PDB file of C-alpha atoms and ligand atoms in Angstrom:
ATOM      1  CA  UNK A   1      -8.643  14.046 -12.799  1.00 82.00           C
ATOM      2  CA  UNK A   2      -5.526  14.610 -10.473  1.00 90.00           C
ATOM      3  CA  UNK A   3      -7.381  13.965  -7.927  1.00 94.00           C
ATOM      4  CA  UNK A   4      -7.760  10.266  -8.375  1.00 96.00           C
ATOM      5  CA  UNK A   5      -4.484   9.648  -7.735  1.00 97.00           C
ATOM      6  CA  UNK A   6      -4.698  11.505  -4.337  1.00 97.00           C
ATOM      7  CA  UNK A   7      -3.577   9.369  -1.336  1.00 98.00           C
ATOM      8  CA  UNK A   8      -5.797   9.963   2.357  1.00 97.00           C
ATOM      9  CA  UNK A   9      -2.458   9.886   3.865  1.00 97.00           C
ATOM     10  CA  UNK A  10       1.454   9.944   3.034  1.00 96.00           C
ATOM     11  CA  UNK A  11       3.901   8.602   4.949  1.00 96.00           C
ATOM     12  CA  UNK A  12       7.656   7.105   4.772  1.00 95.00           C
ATOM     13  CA  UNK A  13       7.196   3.452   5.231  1.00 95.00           C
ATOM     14  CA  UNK A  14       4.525   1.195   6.320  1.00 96.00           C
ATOM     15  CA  UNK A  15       6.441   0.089   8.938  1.00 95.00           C
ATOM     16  CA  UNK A  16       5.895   3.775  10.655  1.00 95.00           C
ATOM     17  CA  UNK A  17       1.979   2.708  10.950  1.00 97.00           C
ATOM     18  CA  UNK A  18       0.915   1.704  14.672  1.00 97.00           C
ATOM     19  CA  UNK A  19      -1.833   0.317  15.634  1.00 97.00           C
ATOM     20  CA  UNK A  20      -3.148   3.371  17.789  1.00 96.00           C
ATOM     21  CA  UNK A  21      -3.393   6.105  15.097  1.00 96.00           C
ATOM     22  CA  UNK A  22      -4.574   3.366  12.273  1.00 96.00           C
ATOM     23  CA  UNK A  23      -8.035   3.015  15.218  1.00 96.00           C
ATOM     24  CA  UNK A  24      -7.770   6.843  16.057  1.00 95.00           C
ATOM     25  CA  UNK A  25      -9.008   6.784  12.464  1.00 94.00           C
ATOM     26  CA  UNK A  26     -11.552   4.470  12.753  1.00 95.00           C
ATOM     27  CA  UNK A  27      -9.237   1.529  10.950  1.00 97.00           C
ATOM     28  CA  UNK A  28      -9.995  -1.971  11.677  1.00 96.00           C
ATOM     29  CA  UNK A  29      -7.939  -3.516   8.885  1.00 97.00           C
ATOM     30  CA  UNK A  30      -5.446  -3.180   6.652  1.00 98.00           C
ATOM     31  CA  UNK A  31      -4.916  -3.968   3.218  1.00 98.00           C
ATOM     32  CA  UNK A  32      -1.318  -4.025   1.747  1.00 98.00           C
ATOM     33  CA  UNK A  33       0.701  -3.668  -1.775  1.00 98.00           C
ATOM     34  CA  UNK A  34       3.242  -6.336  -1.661  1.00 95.00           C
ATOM     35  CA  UNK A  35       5.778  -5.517  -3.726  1.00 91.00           C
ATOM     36  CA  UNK A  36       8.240  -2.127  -2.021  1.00 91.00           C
ATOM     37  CA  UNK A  37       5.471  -1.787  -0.027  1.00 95.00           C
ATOM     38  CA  UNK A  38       5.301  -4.427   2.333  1.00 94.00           C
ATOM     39  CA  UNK A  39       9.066  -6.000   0.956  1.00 91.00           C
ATOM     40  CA  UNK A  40      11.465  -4.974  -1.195  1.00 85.00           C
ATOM     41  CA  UNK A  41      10.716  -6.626  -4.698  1.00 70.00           C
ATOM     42  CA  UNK A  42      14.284  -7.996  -4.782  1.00 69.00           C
ATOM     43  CA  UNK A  43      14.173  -9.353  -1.664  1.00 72.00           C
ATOM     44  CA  UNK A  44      11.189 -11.657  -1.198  1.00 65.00           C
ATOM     45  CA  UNK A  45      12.093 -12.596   2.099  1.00 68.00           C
ATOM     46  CA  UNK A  46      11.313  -9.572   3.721  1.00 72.00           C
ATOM     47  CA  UNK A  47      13.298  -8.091   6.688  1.00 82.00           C
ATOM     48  CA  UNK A  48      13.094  -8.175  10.725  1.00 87.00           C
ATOM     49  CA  UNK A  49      11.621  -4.666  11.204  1.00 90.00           C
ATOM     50  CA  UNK A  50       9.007  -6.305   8.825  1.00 92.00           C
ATOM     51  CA  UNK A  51       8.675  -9.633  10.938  1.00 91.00           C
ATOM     52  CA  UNK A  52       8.619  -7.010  14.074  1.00 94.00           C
ATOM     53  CA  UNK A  53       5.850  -4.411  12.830  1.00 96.00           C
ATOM     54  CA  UNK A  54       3.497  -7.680  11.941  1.00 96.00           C
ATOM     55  CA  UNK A  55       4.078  -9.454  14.915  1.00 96.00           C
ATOM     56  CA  UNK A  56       3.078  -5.807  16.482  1.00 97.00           C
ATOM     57  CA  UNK A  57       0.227  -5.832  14.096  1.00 97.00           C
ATOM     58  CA  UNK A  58      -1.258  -9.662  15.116  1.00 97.00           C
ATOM     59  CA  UNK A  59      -0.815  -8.519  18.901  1.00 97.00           C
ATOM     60  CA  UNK A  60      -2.532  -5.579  18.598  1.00 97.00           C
ATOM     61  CA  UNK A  61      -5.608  -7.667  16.734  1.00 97.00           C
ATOM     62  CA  UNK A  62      -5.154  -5.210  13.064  1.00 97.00           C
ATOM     63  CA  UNK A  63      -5.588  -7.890  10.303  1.00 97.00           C
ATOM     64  CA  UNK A  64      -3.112  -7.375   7.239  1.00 98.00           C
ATOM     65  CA  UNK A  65      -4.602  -8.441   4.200  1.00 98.00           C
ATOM     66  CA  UNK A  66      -2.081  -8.653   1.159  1.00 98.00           C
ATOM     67  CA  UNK A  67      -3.729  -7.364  -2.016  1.00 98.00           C
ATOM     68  CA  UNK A  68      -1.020  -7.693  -4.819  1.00 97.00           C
ATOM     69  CA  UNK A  69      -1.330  -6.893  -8.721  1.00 96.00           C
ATOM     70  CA  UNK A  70       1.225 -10.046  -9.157  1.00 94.00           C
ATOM     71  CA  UNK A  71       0.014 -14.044  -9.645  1.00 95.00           C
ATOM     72  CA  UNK A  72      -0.601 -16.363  -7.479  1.00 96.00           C
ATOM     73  CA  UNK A  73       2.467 -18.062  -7.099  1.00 96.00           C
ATOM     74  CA  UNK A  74       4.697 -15.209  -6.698  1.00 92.00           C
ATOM     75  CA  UNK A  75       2.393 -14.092  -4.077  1.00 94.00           C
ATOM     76  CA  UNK A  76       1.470 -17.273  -2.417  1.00 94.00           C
ATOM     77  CA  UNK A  77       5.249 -17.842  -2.101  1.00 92.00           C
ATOM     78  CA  UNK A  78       6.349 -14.437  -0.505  1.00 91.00           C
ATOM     79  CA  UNK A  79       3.200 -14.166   1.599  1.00 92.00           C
ATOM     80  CA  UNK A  80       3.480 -17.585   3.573  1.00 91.00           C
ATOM     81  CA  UNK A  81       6.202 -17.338   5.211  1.00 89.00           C
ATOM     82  CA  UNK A  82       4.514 -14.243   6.718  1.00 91.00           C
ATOM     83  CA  UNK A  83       1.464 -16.046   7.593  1.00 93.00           C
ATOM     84  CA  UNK A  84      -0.792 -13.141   6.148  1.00 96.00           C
ATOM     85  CA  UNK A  85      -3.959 -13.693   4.041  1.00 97.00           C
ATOM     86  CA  UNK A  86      -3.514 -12.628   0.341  1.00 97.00           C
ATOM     87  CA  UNK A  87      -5.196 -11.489  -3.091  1.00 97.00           C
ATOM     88  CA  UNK A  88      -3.682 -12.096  -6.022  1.00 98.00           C
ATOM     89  CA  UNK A  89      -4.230 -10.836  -9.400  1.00 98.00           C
ATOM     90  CA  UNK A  90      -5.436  -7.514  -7.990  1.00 98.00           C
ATOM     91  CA  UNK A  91      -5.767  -5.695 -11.591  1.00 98.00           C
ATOM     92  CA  UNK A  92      -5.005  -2.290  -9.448  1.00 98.00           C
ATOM     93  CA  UNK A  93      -6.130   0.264 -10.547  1.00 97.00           C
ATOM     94  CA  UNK A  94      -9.050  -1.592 -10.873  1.00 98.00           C
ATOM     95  CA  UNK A  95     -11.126  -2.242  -7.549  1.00 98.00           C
ATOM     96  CA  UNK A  96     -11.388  -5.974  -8.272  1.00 98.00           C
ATOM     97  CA  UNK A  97      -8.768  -6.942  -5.517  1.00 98.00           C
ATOM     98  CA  UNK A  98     -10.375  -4.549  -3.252  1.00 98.00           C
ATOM     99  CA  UNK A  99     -13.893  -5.686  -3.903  1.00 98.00           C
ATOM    100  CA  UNK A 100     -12.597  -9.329  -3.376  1.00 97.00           C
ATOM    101  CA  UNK A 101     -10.803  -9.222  -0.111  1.00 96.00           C
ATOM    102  CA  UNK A 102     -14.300  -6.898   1.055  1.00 97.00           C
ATOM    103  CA  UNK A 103     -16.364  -9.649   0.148  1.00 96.00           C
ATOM    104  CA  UNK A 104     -14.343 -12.610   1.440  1.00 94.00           C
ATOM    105  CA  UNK A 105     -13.273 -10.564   4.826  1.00 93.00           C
ATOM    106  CA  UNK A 106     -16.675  -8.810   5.196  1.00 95.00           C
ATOM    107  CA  UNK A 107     -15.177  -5.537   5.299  1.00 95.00           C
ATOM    108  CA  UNK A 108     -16.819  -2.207   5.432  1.00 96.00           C
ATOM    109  CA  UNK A 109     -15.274   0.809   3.109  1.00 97.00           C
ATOM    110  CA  UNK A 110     -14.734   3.233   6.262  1.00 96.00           C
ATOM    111  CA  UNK A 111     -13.067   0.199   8.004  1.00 96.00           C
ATOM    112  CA  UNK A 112     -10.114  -0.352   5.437  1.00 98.00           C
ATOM    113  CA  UNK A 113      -7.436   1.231   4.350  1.00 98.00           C
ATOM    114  CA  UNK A 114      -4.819   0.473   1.268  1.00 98.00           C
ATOM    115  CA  UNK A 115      -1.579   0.609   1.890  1.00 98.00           C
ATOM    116  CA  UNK A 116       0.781   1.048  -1.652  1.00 98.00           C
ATOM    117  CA  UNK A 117       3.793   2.621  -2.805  1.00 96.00           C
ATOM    118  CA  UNK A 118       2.471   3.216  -6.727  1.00 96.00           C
ATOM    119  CA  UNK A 119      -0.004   6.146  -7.326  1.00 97.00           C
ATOM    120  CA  UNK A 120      -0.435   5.001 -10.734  1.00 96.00           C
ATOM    121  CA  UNK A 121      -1.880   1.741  -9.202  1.00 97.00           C
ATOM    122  CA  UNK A 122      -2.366   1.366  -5.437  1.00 98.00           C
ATOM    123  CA  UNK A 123      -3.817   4.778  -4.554  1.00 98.00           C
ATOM    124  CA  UNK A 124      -5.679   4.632  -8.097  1.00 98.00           C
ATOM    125  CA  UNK A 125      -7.674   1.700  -6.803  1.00 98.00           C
ATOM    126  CA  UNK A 126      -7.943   2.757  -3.622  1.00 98.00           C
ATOM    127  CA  UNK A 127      -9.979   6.068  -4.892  1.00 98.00           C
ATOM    128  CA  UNK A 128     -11.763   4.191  -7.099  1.00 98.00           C
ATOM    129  CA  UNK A 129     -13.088   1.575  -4.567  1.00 98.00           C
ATOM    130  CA  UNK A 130     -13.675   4.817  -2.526  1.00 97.00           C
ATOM    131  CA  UNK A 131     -11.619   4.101   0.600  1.00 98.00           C
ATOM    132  CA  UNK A 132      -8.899   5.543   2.215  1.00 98.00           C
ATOM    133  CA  UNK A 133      -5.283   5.270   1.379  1.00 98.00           C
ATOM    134  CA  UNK A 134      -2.132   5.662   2.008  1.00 98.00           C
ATOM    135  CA  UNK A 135       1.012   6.190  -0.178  1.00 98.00           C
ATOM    136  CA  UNK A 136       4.138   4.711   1.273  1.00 97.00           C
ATOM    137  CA  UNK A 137       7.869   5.257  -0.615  1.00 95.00           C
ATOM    138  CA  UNK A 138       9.133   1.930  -2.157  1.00 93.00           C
ATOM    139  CA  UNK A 139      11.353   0.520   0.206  1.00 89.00           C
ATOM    140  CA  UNK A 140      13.775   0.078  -2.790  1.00 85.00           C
ATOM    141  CA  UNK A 141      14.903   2.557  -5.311  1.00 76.00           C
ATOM    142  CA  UNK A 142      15.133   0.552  -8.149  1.00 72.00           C
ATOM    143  CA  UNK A 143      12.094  -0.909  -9.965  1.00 68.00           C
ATOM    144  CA  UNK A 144      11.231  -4.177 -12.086  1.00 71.00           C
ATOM    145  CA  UNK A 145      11.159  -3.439 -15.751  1.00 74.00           C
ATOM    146  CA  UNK A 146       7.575  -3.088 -15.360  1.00 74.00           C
ATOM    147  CA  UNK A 147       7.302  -0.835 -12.934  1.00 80.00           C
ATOM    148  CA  UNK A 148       9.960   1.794 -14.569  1.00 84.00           C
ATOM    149  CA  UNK A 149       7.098   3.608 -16.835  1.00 87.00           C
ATOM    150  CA  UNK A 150       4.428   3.902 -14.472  1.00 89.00           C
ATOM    151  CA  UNK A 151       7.569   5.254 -12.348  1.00 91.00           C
ATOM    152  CA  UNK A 152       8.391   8.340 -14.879  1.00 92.00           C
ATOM    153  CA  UNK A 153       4.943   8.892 -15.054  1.00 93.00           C
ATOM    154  CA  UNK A 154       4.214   9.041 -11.373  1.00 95.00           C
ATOM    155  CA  UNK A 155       6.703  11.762 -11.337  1.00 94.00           C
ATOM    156  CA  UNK A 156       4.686  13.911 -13.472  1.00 95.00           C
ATOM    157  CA  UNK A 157       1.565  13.338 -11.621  1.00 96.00           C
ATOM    158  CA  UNK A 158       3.130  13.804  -7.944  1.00 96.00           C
ATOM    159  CA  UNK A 159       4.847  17.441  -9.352  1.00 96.00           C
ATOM    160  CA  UNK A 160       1.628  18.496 -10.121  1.00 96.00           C
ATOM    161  CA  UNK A 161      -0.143  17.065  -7.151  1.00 96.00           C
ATOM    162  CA  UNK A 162       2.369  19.150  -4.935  1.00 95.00           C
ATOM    163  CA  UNK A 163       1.810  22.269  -7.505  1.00 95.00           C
ATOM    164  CA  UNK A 164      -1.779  22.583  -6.387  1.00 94.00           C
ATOM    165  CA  UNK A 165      -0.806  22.122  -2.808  1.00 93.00           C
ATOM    166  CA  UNK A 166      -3.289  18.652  -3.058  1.00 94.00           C
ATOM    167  CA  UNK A 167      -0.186  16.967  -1.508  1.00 95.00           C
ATOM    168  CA  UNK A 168       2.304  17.260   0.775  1.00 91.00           C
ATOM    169  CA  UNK A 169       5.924  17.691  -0.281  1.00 90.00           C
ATOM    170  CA  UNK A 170       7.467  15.614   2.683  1.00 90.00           C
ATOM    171  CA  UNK A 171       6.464  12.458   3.718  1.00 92.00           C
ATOM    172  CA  UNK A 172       5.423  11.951   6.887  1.00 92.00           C
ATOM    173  CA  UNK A 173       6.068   9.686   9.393  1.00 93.00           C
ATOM    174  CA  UNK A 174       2.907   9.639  10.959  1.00 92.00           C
ATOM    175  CA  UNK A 175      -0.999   9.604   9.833  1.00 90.00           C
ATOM    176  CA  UNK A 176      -1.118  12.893  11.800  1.00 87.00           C
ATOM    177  CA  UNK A 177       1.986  14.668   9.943  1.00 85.00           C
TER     178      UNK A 177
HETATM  179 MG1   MG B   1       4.292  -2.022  -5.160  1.00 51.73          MG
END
């Protein structure tokens, strides 16, 4: 049961990903939480070291595919300015956001990866789409109201994921940390 919410890979931010360990692992493409993932949910304008590791990202040919639990609007809005392609309504944990960026991107499973900051949600759908994952810490502290429960109860789960050593207890800041 504790296993679902087991990400592939944990690291510090998604910022840390480059495009030469994401194809050392046989990534083509990535898909991304939005929301203290990609930007901080306060600030919907996102950052320059954001701007910077996308830019790297569209050089480097590694689509980034926006797959966000959150409506269109909010998503639409926050996305464009970023010029990335975008899911909304994801229903993560559910694999319907997955399963619809796959079909409209003609993605393979072994090709993607999810990138999220939520266990409860992001790496939850990522397991059960079965593909890999990777569990990033929200760039903020603070959460929307929303968020807060699924936040106390992600504590519980990642205690017990480190318990039985099926985690790490340090982020990395690398895939190969
Ligand atoms: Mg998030």
């Amino acid at each position: 049961m504790l296993t679902r919410f087991k990400p592939t890979w944990m690291i510090n931010s998604i910022y840390e990903i480059t495009p030469a360990e994401i194809r050392e692992m046989g990534i083509k493409v990535i898909l991304t939480d939005l929301d203290n993932t990609l930007i901080a949910w306060n600030n919907p304008d996102g950052t320059p070291e954001l701007r910077e590791w996308l830019e790297v990202m569209r050089i480097e040919k590694i689509p980034v595919i926006v797959v966000s639990n959150n409506n269109q609007k909010r998503v639409e809005k926050a996305v464009e300015p970023l010029g990335l392609p975008f899911i909304a309504r994801a229903m993560k944990p559910l694999t319907k956001g997955i399963n619809e960026a796959k079909k409209k991107f003609a993605l393979e499973d072994r090709q993607i990866v999810l990138v999220g900051d939520q266990l409860l949600t992001d790496i939850a759908a990522a397991n059960a789409a079965k593909i890999k994952s990777i569990w990033v810490k929200p760039i903020v502290e603070t959460d929307a109201w929303n968020t807060k429960l699924n936040r106390f109860i992600e504590k519980i789960i990642k205690r017990r994921l480190q318990k039985e050593n099926i985690i790490k207890k340090v982020w990395g800041h690398s895939l190969n940390d």
